Amino acid sequence: MAFAARPVKPVARAGLGLLALVPLGFLVVFFAWPVLAILRRGFAAGGVVAALADGETWRLAGFTIGQAAASTALAVLAGLPIAFVLARVRLPGAGLVRTLVLVPFVLPTVVVGLAFRALWPDGGLASIVLANAFFNVAVIARTVSGLWAHLDSRAEDAARALGASRWRAFRSVTLPSLRPAILSGAAVAFLFCATSFGVVLVLGGARYRTLETEIYLRTENLLDLTGAAALSLVQIAAVLATLFIGAAARRRRETALKLRARRETVRRPTGGEWWVVGAAVAVFGLLLTPIVALLLRSLSTEDGWGLAGYRALSTTGNSGTLQVSGWSAALNSLRTATDATLLALIIGVAAAVVVVTLRRSPARASRGLAETMDAALMLPLGVSAVTVGFGYLVTLDALPGDLRRSPLLVPLAQALVVIPLIVRIVLPVLRSIDDRLRQAAVTLGAGPVRVWREIDVPLALRSVVSAAGFGYVVALGEFGATSFLARPQTPTLPVAIASLISRPGELNNQMAYAACALLMLVTAAAVVLIEKFGSGRMGEF
């Protein structure tokens, strides 16, 4: 393994190469191969160039980017007051806010879609923008607060002493210092908004379609691989540009954190800061509104308040909408999420170890390779889950055992979504471990494996536990690829919910909202446990 300013031994280099084959091999076989296979089929059918020249393609791209930009801007405006409270304010309940603000980010997209449909039954553009912003307030708040907590306030105090107002001091001193964190968080939020699937599918209907939902429509319903391939190319180009901006902003944020070793002690707000606290409380209340609306809707029946929807989970819905009961779908979700999390944890931790080891190398080529690998690990978040799912169906029969019929098919797709999140949580913790501890262990005769076992593993264990819990709740609610791959006999709960709301009948609606409420409560409980027993931080998100 590599240590600071220390050459990599041949044996350690070989071990690092073998370890790198784990995540890279998984990405090649279960991501690059299926996606390229779909793109190749689209090009083979001809007409991709014509589809790219079609005005409808760019109208969809424009709408996708526009709604994502609006949602991101709204998330930034809503997240900054909460970031201030998390970073600088000592008030009762601040710890609870830190925990609960993360709940919207890990809620299943279909749950959020139904929560906003409970508020706006007709859906529409405004509800799509608000729902996507609802998801990403936590991304902005937690990313920005991490840097804000390290800012030295003496520069802002000096500006105030020279006569600047509080707002001008913030705008001219604090805001420029926070810009790397804001850009980093905004890039991640934009990526999630641009690839949003469940929210647009539930709230947009036939009126509003993004690249993601249009790829689903053309692949699933129309079998238009040419059009789907063209749209996938446009989406991949937008994702690559976003990843480039996000990586540059993340490097600047890391540099800013290194330059600010002093951490200001949190304190009670004074003067105009109470207005910011009030804004944070208002945002927090707005975040709770869809959650409360969903809970109330799950208890609403034609005859008043009741538990009919929850009792109906033991059935298959109105006129046999599902082939299994709601509780069976819930058990399927638990099983597939467990498999996906275990798989993603092995691959994600291995990837984080490789990236952080390469970054410690004094060789510029190694550091460049680390940046490339880090960006490649984020790609699954930005490529259409439908493209990946359909790619599985046309490629995985070539592997031994024909994985298309394997119960691991859905966990493999879910693991692709979870791996980047695990890397983003574990990587900064590994990177922050003081290298002098490793050097001291080497001086005392410890080999590379023992250094990792005695130094890195104990210090990073809590972040790994957090990553496992975080990945589990994300896998539990994954809907994009799962909706394409899950069999009718073994649906996950989000897929069952989508089936219920697509069929008429009050019982189906009640079951769907009850199932959403259960998923939401499980997610909230998991987040509380992660914050309580995990590392207390969610990495670079």
Coordinates of C-alpha atoms in Angstrom, one line a residue:
M1 CA 0.0 0.0 0.0
A2 CA 1.1 3.6 -0.5
F3 CA 2.1 6.0 2.2
A4 CA 2.8 9.7 1.9
A5 CA 6.0 10.4 0.0
R6 CA 6.9 6.6 0.2
P7 CA 7.3 4.6 -3.0
V8 CA 4.9 1.7 -3.6
K9 CA 6.5 -1.7 -3.2
P10 CA 6.0 -4.2 -6.1
V11 CA 4.1 -6.6 -3.9
A12 CA 1.8 -3.9 -2.5
R13 CA 1.3 -2.5 -6.1
A14 CA 0.2 -6.0 -7.2
G15 CA -2.2 -6.3 -4.3
L16 CA -3.6 -2.9 -5.0
G17 CA -4.1 -3.9 -8.6
L18 CA -5.9 -7.1 -7.7
L19 CA -8.1 -5.1 -5.3
A20 CA -8.9 -2.6 -8.0
L21 CA -10.2 -5.4 -10.2
V22 CA -13.1 -5.9 -7.9
P23 CA -14.9 -2.6 -8.5
L24 CA -13.6 -2.1 -12.0
G25 CA -14.6 -5.6 -13.0
F26 CA -18.1 -5.1 -11.6
L27 CA -18.5 -1.8 -13.4
V28 CA -17.4 -3.2 -16.7
V29 CA -19.6 -6.4 -16.5
F30 CA -22.7 -5.0 -14.8
F31 CA -22.7 -1.4 -16.0
A32 CA -20.6 -0.6 -19.1
W33 CA -21.4 -3.8 -21.0
P34 CA -25.2 -3.6 -20.6
V35 CA -25.3 0.1 -21.4
L36 CA -23.0 -0.2 -24.4
A37 CA -25.0 -3.1 -25.7
I38 CA -28.2 -1.0 -25.7
L39 CA -26.5 1.9 -27.4
R40 CA -25.0 -0.5 -30.0
R41 CA -28.4 -1.9 -30.8
G42 CA -29.8 1.5 -31.1
F43 CA -27.1 2.5 -33.6
A44 CA -27.4 -0.8 -35.5
A45 CA -31.1 -0.1 -36.1
G46 CA -30.1 3.2 -37.7
G47 CA -31.6 6.6 -37.2
V48 CA -29.8 7.7 -34.1
V49 CA -28.3 10.7 -35.9
A50 CA -31.8 11.6 -37.1
A51 CA -33.2 11.2 -33.6
L52 CA -30.5 13.5 -32.3
A53 CA -31.5 16.1 -34.9
D54 CA -35.2 15.8 -33.9
G55 CA -36.5 18.9 -32.2
E56 CA -38.5 16.7 -29.8
T57 CA -35.2 15.2 -28.4
W58 CA -33.9 18.6 -27.5
R59 CA -37.2 19.8 -26.2
L60 CA -37.1 16.9 -23.7
A61 CA -33.4 17.7 -22.9
G62 CA -34.3 21.3 -22.4
F63 CA -37.2 20.4 -20.1
T64 CA -35.0 18.0 -18.1
I65 CA -32.3 20.5 -17.6
G66 CA -34.7 23.3 -16.9
Q67 CA -36.7 21.5 -14.2
A68 CA -33.4 20.2 -12.7
A69 CA -31.9 23.6 -12.6
A70 CA -35.0 25.1 -11.0
S71 CA -35.2 22.3 -8.4
T72 CA -31.5 22.7 -7.6
A73 CA -31.8 26.5 -7.2
L74 CA -34.7 26.0 -4.8
A75 CA -32.8 23.3 -2.9
V76 CA -29.8 25.7 -2.5
L77 CA -32.0 28.5 -1.2
A78 CA -33.8 26.2 1.2
G79 CA -30.6 24.3 2.3
L80 CA -28.4 27.3 3.2
P81 CA -30.4 28.4 6.3
I82 CA -30.4 24.8 7.6
A83 CA -26.7 24.6 6.9
F84 CA -26.1 27.7 9.0
V85 CA -28.1 26.1 11.9
L86 CA -26.2 22.9 11.6
A87 CA -22.8 24.6 11.5
R88 CA -23.0 27.6 13.8
V89 CA -26.0 27.5 16.1
R90 CA -26.5 25.9 19.5
L91 CA -30.2 25.4 20.1
P92 CA -32.3 22.6 21.6
G93 CA -33.3 20.1 18.9
A94 CA -30.4 20.9 16.5
G95 CA -29.3 17.3 16.6
L96 CA -32.9 16.2 15.7
V97 CA -32.9 18.6 12.8
R98 CA -29.6 17.1 11.5
T99 CA -31.1 13.7 11.5
L100 CA -34.6 14.4 10.2
V101 CA -33.4 16.6 7.4
L102 CA -31.7 13.6 5.8
V103 CA -35.0 11.6 5.7
P104 CA -36.3 13.1 2.5
F105 CA -33.1 12.3 0.6
V106 CA -33.4 8.6 1.3
L107 CA -37.1 8.2 0.8
P108 CA -38.1 6.1 -2.2
T109 CA -39.0 8.3 -5.2
V110 CA -42.4 6.7 -5.6
V111 CA -43.2 7.5 -1.9
V112 CA -42.3 11.2 -2.5
G113 CA -44.3 11.2 -5.7
L114 CA -47.4 10.0 -3.8
A115 CA -46.7 12.3 -0.9
F116 CA -46.8 15.3 -3.2
R117 CA -49.8 13.9 -5.1
A118 CA -51.6 13.9 -1.7
L119 CA -51.0 17.6 -1.7
W120 CA -51.5 18.3 -5.4
P121 CA -53.8 15.5 -6.8
D122 CA -53.4 16.9 -10.4
G123 CA -49.6 16.9 -10.3
G124 CA -47.9 19.3 -12.7
L125 CA -44.6 21.1 -13.2
A126 CA -44.6 23.0 -9.8
S127 CA -45.1 19.7 -7.9
I128 CA -42.2 18.1 -9.9
V129 CA -39.9 21.0 -9.1
L130 CA -40.9 21.0 -5.4
A131 CA -40.6 17.3 -5.0
N132 CA -37.1 17.2 -6.5
A133 CA -36.0 20.1 -4.3
F134 CA -37.5 18.3 -1.3
F135 CA -35.2 15.4 -2.1
N136 CA -32.1 17.5 -2.3
V137 CA -32.3 20.0 0.5
A138 CA -30.3 17.5 2.7
V139 CA -27.6 17.3 0.0
I140 CA -27.0 21.1 0.2
A141 CA -27.5 21.5 3.9
R142 CA -25.1 18.7 4.9
T143 CA -22.4 19.5 2.2
V144 CA -22.3 23.2 3.0
S145 CA -22.5 22.9 6.8
G146 CA -19.4 20.7 6.7
L147 CA -17.3 23.6 5.3
W148 CA -19.2 26.3 7.1
A149 CA -18.4 24.8 10.5
H150 CA -14.7 25.2 9.7
L151 CA -14.8 28.8 8.6
D152 CA -12.9 31.3 10.7
S153 CA -15.4 34.1 11.5
R154 CA -12.7 36.7 12.2
A155 CA -12.7 37.9 8.6
E156 CA -16.5 38.5 8.8
D157 CA -16.1 40.2 12.2
A158 CA -13.5 42.5 10.7
A159 CA -15.8 43.4 7.8
R160 CA -18.5 44.2 10.4
A161 CA -16.1 46.3 12.4
L162 CA -15.3 48.3 9.2
G163 CA -19.0 49.2 8.9
A164 CA -20.4 46.5 6.6
S165 CA -23.9 45.3 7.4
R166 CA -24.4 41.7 8.4
W167 CA -25.8 40.9 4.9
R168 CA -22.9 42.6 3.1
A169 CA -20.4 40.9 5.3
F170 CA -22.0 37.5 4.5
R171 CA -22.2 38.3 0.8
S172 CA -18.6 39.6 0.4
V173 CA -16.7 37.4 2.9
T174 CA -18.6 34.2 3.9
L175 CA -20.4 33.4 0.7
P176 CA -17.3 33.3 -1.5
S177 CA -15.7 31.0 1.1
L178 CA -18.7 28.7 0.9
R179 CA -18.8 28.7 -2.9
P180 CA -16.8 25.4 -3.4
A181 CA -19.2 23.5 -1.0
I182 CA -22.3 25.1 -2.6
L183 CA -21.1 24.2 -6.1
S184 CA -20.2 20.7 -5.0
G185 CA -23.6 20.1 -3.4
A186 CA -25.5 21.8 -6.3
A187 CA -23.8 19.5 -8.8
V188 CA -24.9 16.4 -6.9
A189 CA -28.4 17.8 -6.5
F190 CA -28.6 18.6 -10.2
L191 CA -27.5 15.1 -11.1
F192 CA -30.3 13.6 -8.9
C193 CA -32.9 16.0 -10.3
A194 CA -32.0 15.4 -13.9
T195 CA -32.2 11.7 -13.6
S196 CA -35.3 11.7 -11.4
F197 CA -37.7 8.9 -12.5
G198 CA -40.3 7.9 -9.9
V199 CA -41.3 11.5 -9.1
V200 CA -41.8 12.6 -12.7
L201 CA -43.6 9.3 -13.5
V202 CA -46.1 9.8 -10.7
L203 CA -46.5 13.6 -10.9
G204 CA -45.9 14.4 -14.6
G205 CA -48.2 11.8 -16.1
A206 CA -48.4 12.2 -19.9
R207 CA -48.0 16.0 -19.8
Y208 CA -44.4 16.3 -18.5
R209 CA -41.6 13.9 -19.5
T210 CA -37.9 14.0 -18.9
L211 CA -35.2 12.2 -20.7
E212 CA -35.4 9.4 -18.0
T213 CA -39.1 8.8 -18.3
E214 CA -39.0 9.1 -22.1
I215 CA -36.3 6.5 -22.3
Y216 CA -38.5 4.2 -20.2
L217 CA -41.5 4.9 -22.4
R218 CA -39.6 4.2 -25.6
T219 CA -37.8 1.1 -24.3
E220 CA -40.6 -0.5 -22.3
N221 CA -43.7 0.4 -24.3
L222 CA -42.6 1.2 -27.8
L223 CA -39.4 -0.9 -28.2
D224 CA -37.9 2.2 -29.9
L225 CA -34.2 1.4 -29.2
T226 CA -33.1 4.0 -31.7
G227 CA -34.8 6.8 -29.9
A228 CA -33.9 5.5 -26.5
A229 CA -30.2 5.3 -27.5
A230 CA -30.2 8.9 -28.8
L231 CA -31.8 10.1 -25.6
S232 CA -29.3 8.0 -23.5
L233 CA -26.4 9.7 -25.4
V234 CA -27.8 13.2 -24.5
Q235 CA -28.3 12.2 -20.9
I236 CA -24.8 10.7 -20.6
A237 CA -23.3 13.9 -22.0
A238 CA -25.1 16.0 -19.5
V239 CA -24.1 13.6 -16.7
L240 CA -20.4 13.8 -17.7
A241 CA -20.5 17.6 -17.7
T242 CA -22.1 17.6 -14.2
L243 CA -19.6 15.1 -12.9
F244 CA -16.8 17.2 -14.1
I245 CA -18.1 20.3 -12.5
G246 CA -18.9 18.4 -9.3
A247 CA -15.4 16.9 -9.1
A248 CA -13.7 20.3 -9.6
A249 CA -15.9 21.8 -6.9
R250 CA -15.2 18.9 -4.6
R251 CA -11.4 19.4 -5.0
R252 CA -11.8 23.0 -4.2
R253 CA -13.9 22.2 -1.1
E254 CA -11.3 19.7 0.1
T255 CA -8.5 22.3 -0.3
A256 CA -10.7 24.9 1.6
L257 CA -11.1 22.4 4.5
K258 CA -7.4 21.8 4.7
L259 CA -6.7 25.5 4.9
R260 CA -9.1 26.0 7.8
A261 CA -8.0 23.9 10.7
R262 CA -9.8 26.1 13.3
R263 CA -13.3 25.2 14.0
E264 CA -15.5 27.8 15.5
T265 CA -17.5 26.8 18.6
V266 CA -21.3 26.8 18.0
R267 CA -23.2 29.4 19.9
R268 CA -26.6 30.9 20.4
P269 CA -27.8 33.2 17.6
T270 CA -27.8 36.9 18.1
G271 CA -29.5 39.8 16.3
G272 CA -30.4 39.2 12.7
E273 CA -29.2 35.6 12.9
W274 CA -32.6 34.8 14.4
W275 CA -34.1 35.6 11.0
V276 CA -32.0 32.9 9.5
V277 CA -33.0 30.5 12.2
G278 CA -36.6 31.3 11.6
A279 CA -36.1 30.6 7.9
A280 CA -34.5 27.3 8.7
V281 CA -37.5 26.4 10.9
A282 CA -39.9 27.3 8.1
V283 CA -38.0 25.2 5.6
F284 CA -38.0 22.3 8.1
G285 CA -41.7 22.7 8.5
L286 CA -42.2 22.6 4.7
L287 CA -40.1 19.4 4.5
L288 CA -42.4 17.8 7.0
T289 CA -45.6 18.9 5.2
P290 CA -45.6 16.2 2.5
I291 CA -44.6 13.5 5.0
V292 CA -47.6 14.4 7.3
A293 CA -49.9 14.6 4.3
L294 CA -48.9 11.1 3.2
L295 CA -49.5 9.7 6.7
L296 CA -52.9 11.4 6.9
R297 CA -53.8 10.1 3.4
S298 CA -52.8 6.5 4.4
L299 CA -55.4 6.7 7.2
S300 CA -58.2 8.3 5.0
T301 CA -61.0 6.1 3.7
E302 CA -64.3 6.7 2.0
D303 CA -66.0 6.3 5.4
G304 CA -63.6 8.5 7.4
W305 CA -60.4 7.7 9.2
G306 CA -59.4 4.0 9.4
L307 CA -56.8 1.3 8.8
A308 CA -58.4 -0.2 5.8
G309 CA -55.3 0.3 3.7
Y310 CA -53.0 -1.3 6.2
R311 CA -55.4 -4.3 6.6
A312 CA -55.6 -4.6 2.8
L313 CA -51.8 -5.2 2.6
S314 CA -52.5 -8.8 3.4
T315 CA -54.5 -9.1 0.1
T316 CA -53.5 -8.7 -3.6
G317 CA -55.6 -5.5 -4.0
N318 CA -58.7 -4.8 -6.0
S319 CA -59.5 -7.6 -8.5
G320 CA -56.1 -9.2 -8.0
T321 CA -54.0 -6.2 -9.1
L322 CA -50.9 -7.9 -7.6
Q323 CA -49.9 -11.5 -7.9
V324 CA -48.8 -11.5 -4.3
S325 CA -49.9 -9.8 -1.1
G326 CA -48.5 -6.4 0.0
W327 CA -46.7 -8.1 2.9
S328 CA -45.0 -10.5 0.5
A329 CA -43.8 -7.6 -1.6
A330 CA -42.4 -6.0 1.5
L331 CA -40.5 -9.2 2.4
N332 CA -39.1 -9.3 -1.2
S333 CA -37.9 -5.7 -0.7
L334 CA -36.1 -6.6 2.5
R335 CA -34.4 -9.6 0.9
T336 CA -33.3 -7.8 -2.3
A337 CA -32.1 -4.8 -0.3
T338 CA -30.0 -7.0 2.0
D339 CA -28.4 -8.7 -0.9
A340 CA -27.8 -5.5 -2.8
T341 CA -26.3 -3.8 0.3
L342 CA -23.9 -6.6 1.0
L343 CA -22.7 -6.7 -2.6
A344 CA -22.4 -2.9 -2.7
L345 CA -20.6 -2.7 0.6
I346 CA -17.9 -5.2 -0.6
I347 CA -17.4 -3.4 -3.9
G348 CA -17.7 0.2 -2.5
V349 CA -15.3 -0.2 0.3
A350 CA -12.7 -1.9 -2.0
A351 CA -13.1 1.0 -4.4
A352 CA -12.7 3.6 -1.6
V353 CA -9.5 1.8 -0.4
V354 CA -8.1 1.8 -3.9
V355 CA -8.9 5.5 -4.6
V356 CA -7.5 6.8 -1.3
T357 CA -4.3 4.7 -1.7
L358 CA -3.8 6.0 -5.2
R359 CA -4.4 9.6 -4.0
R360 CA -1.6 9.2 -1.4
S361 CA 0.9 8.3 -4.0
P362 CA 3.4 11.0 -4.9
A363 CA 3.1 10.0 -8.6
R364 CA 0.9 12.4 -10.6
A365 CA -0.3 9.5 -12.8
S366 CA -1.6 7.6 -9.8
R367 CA -3.5 10.6 -8.5
G368 CA -4.9 11.2 -11.9
L369 CA -6.0 7.5 -12.1
A370 CA -7.7 8.0 -8.7
E371 CA -9.7 10.9 -10.0
T372 CA -10.7 9.0 -13.1
M373 CA -11.8 6.0 -11.0
D374 CA -13.7 8.2 -8.6
A375 CA -15.6 9.8 -11.4
A376 CA -16.3 6.5 -13.1
L377 CA -17.9 5.2 -9.8
M378 CA -20.4 8.0 -10.0
L379 CA -21.6 7.3 -13.5
P380 CA -24.3 4.8 -12.5
L381 CA -26.2 7.5 -10.7
G382 CA -26.5 9.5 -13.9
V383 CA -27.2 6.8 -16.6
S384 CA -30.8 5.8 -17.1
A385 CA -31.7 2.9 -14.8
V386 CA -34.1 1.7 -17.5
T387 CA -31.2 1.5 -20.0
V388 CA -29.2 -0.6 -17.5
G389 CA -32.1 -2.9 -16.7
F390 CA -32.9 -3.5 -20.4
G391 CA -29.2 -4.0 -21.0
Y392 CA -29.2 -6.8 -18.4
L393 CA -32.0 -8.6 -20.3
V394 CA -30.0 -8.6 -23.6
T395 CA -26.5 -9.4 -22.2
L396 CA -26.5 -11.4 -19.0
D397 CA -27.5 -14.6 -20.7
A398 CA -23.9 -14.8 -22.0
L399 CA -22.6 -15.3 -18.4
P400 CA -22.6 -18.7 -16.8
G401 CA -25.9 -19.6 -15.3
D402 CA -27.9 -17.0 -17.2
L403 CA -28.3 -14.3 -14.5
R404 CA -31.5 -13.1 -16.2
R405 CA -33.4 -15.9 -14.4
S406 CA -31.4 -15.5 -11.1
P407 CA -32.9 -13.9 -8.0
L408 CA -29.7 -11.8 -7.9
L409 CA -30.8 -9.8 -11.0
V410 CA -32.6 -7.1 -9.0
P411 CA -29.9 -6.9 -6.2
L412 CA -27.2 -6.4 -8.9
A413 CA -29.1 -3.4 -10.4
Q414 CA -29.8 -2.0 -7.0
A415 CA -26.1 -2.4 -6.0
L416 CA -25.1 -0.2 -8.9
V417 CA -27.1 2.7 -7.4
V418 CA -25.8 2.1 -3.8
I419 CA -22.1 1.7 -4.6
P420 CA -21.4 5.4 -5.4
L421 CA -23.2 6.5 -2.2
I422 CA -21.1 4.1 -0.1
V423 CA -17.9 5.4 -1.8
R424 CA -18.9 9.0 -1.0
I425 CA -19.4 8.1 2.6
V426 CA -16.4 5.9 3.3
L427 CA -13.8 7.7 1.1
P428 CA -13.5 11.0 3.0
V429 CA -13.2 9.2 6.3
L430 CA -10.3 7.0 5.0
R431 CA -8.7 10.1 3.5
S432 CA -8.9 12.0 6.8
I433 CA -6.9 9.4 8.8
D434 CA -3.6 10.9 9.9
D435 CA -0.9 9.3 7.8
R436 CA 1.6 9.7 10.6
L437 CA -0.2 6.8 12.4
R438 CA 0.5 4.6 9.4
Q439 CA 4.1 5.7 9.2
A440 CA 4.6 5.0 12.9
A441 CA 3.2 1.5 12.4
V442 CA 5.5 0.8 9.5
T443 CA 8.5 2.0 11.5
L444 CA 7.5 -0.5 14.2
G445 CA 7.6 -3.3 11.5
A446 CA 3.9 -3.6 10.5
G447 CA 3.2 -4.7 6.9
P448 CA 0.6 -3.0 4.7
V449 CA -2.1 -5.5 5.5
R450 CA -1.5 -5.1 9.2
V451 CA -1.5 -1.3 8.9
W452 CA -4.9 -1.4 7.3
R453 CA -6.2 -3.9 9.9
E454 CA -4.8 -2.1 13.0
I455 CA -5.1 1.6 11.9
D456 CA -7.6 2.2 9.1
V457 CA -10.3 -0.5 9.8
P458 CA -10.9 0.6 13.5
L459 CA -11.0 4.3 12.6
A460 CA -13.3 3.8 9.5
L461 CA -15.5 1.1 10.9
R462 CA -18.3 3.5 12.0
S463 CA -18.4 5.1 8.6
V464 CA -18.7 1.7 7.0
V465 CA -21.7 0.9 9.4
S466 CA -23.2 4.2 8.3
A467 CA -22.7 3.4 4.7
A468 CA -24.3 0.0 5.1
G469 CA -27.4 1.5 6.7
F470 CA -27.6 4.3 4.3
G471 CA -27.2 2.0 1.3
Y472 CA -29.8 -0.4 2.7
V473 CA -32.6 2.3 2.8
V474 CA -31.6 3.5 -0.7
A475 CA -31.8 -0.1 -2.1
L476 CA -35.1 -0.6 -0.2
G477 CA -36.7 2.2 -2.2
E478 CA -34.9 1.8 -5.6
F479 CA -37.6 2.0 -8.3
G480 CA -36.0 2.7 -11.7
A481 CA -34.2 -0.5 -12.7
T482 CA -36.3 -2.6 -10.3
S483 CA -39.5 -1.6 -12.0
F484 CA -38.0 -3.0 -15.2
L485 CA -36.5 -6.2 -13.8
A486 CA -38.7 -7.4 -11.0
R487 CA -41.0 -10.3 -11.9
P488 CA -44.8 -10.0 -11.2
Q489 CA -44.4 -13.0 -8.8
T490 CA -41.7 -11.3 -6.8
P491 CA -42.2 -7.5 -6.9
T492 CA -40.6 -5.2 -4.4
L493 CA -42.8 -2.9 -2.4
P494 CA -42.1 0.3 -4.6
V495 CA -42.9 -1.7 -7.7
A496 CA -46.1 -3.0 -6.0
I497 CA -47.0 0.6 -5.1
A498 CA -46.6 1.7 -8.7
S499 CA -48.9 -1.2 -9.9
L500 CA -51.5 -0.3 -7.3
I501 CA -51.7 3.4 -8.3
S502 CA -51.9 2.6 -12.0
R503 CA -55.1 0.6 -11.6
P504 CA -58.5 2.0 -10.6
G505 CA -60.1 1.3 -7.3
E506 CA -60.2 2.9 -3.9
L507 CA -58.8 -0.2 -2.2
N508 CA -55.7 0.0 -4.5
N509 CA -55.1 3.7 -3.5
Q510 CA -55.5 2.9 0.2
M511 CA -53.0 0.0 -0.1
A512 CA -50.6 2.2 -2.0
Y513 CA -50.6 5.0 0.5
A514 CA -50.4 2.5 3.4
A515 CA -47.4 0.8 1.8
C516 CA -45.8 4.2 1.2
A517 CA -46.3 5.2 4.9
L518 CA -44.6 1.9 6.0
L519 CA -41.6 2.5 3.7
M520 CA -41.3 6.0 5.0
L521 CA -41.4 5.0 8.7
V522 CA -38.8 2.3 8.1
T523 CA -36.6 4.8 6.3
A524 CA -36.9 7.4 9.0
A525 CA -36.1 4.8 11.7
A526 CA -33.1 3.6 9.8
V527 CA -31.8 7.2 9.4
V528 CA -32.1 7.8 13.2
L529 CA -30.2 4.6 13.9
I530 CA -27.5 5.6 11.4
E531 CA -27.0 9.0 13.0
K532 CA -27.1 7.5 16.5
F533 CA -24.7 4.6 16.1
G534 CA -22.9 5.4 12.9
S535 CA -20.2 8.0 12.2
G536 CA -22.4 11.0 12.7
R537 CA -21.5 12.2 9.2
M538 CA -22.7 11.3 5.7
G539 CA -19.5 11.7 3.9
E540 CA -19.4 14.0 0.9
F541 CA -23.2 14.2 0.6

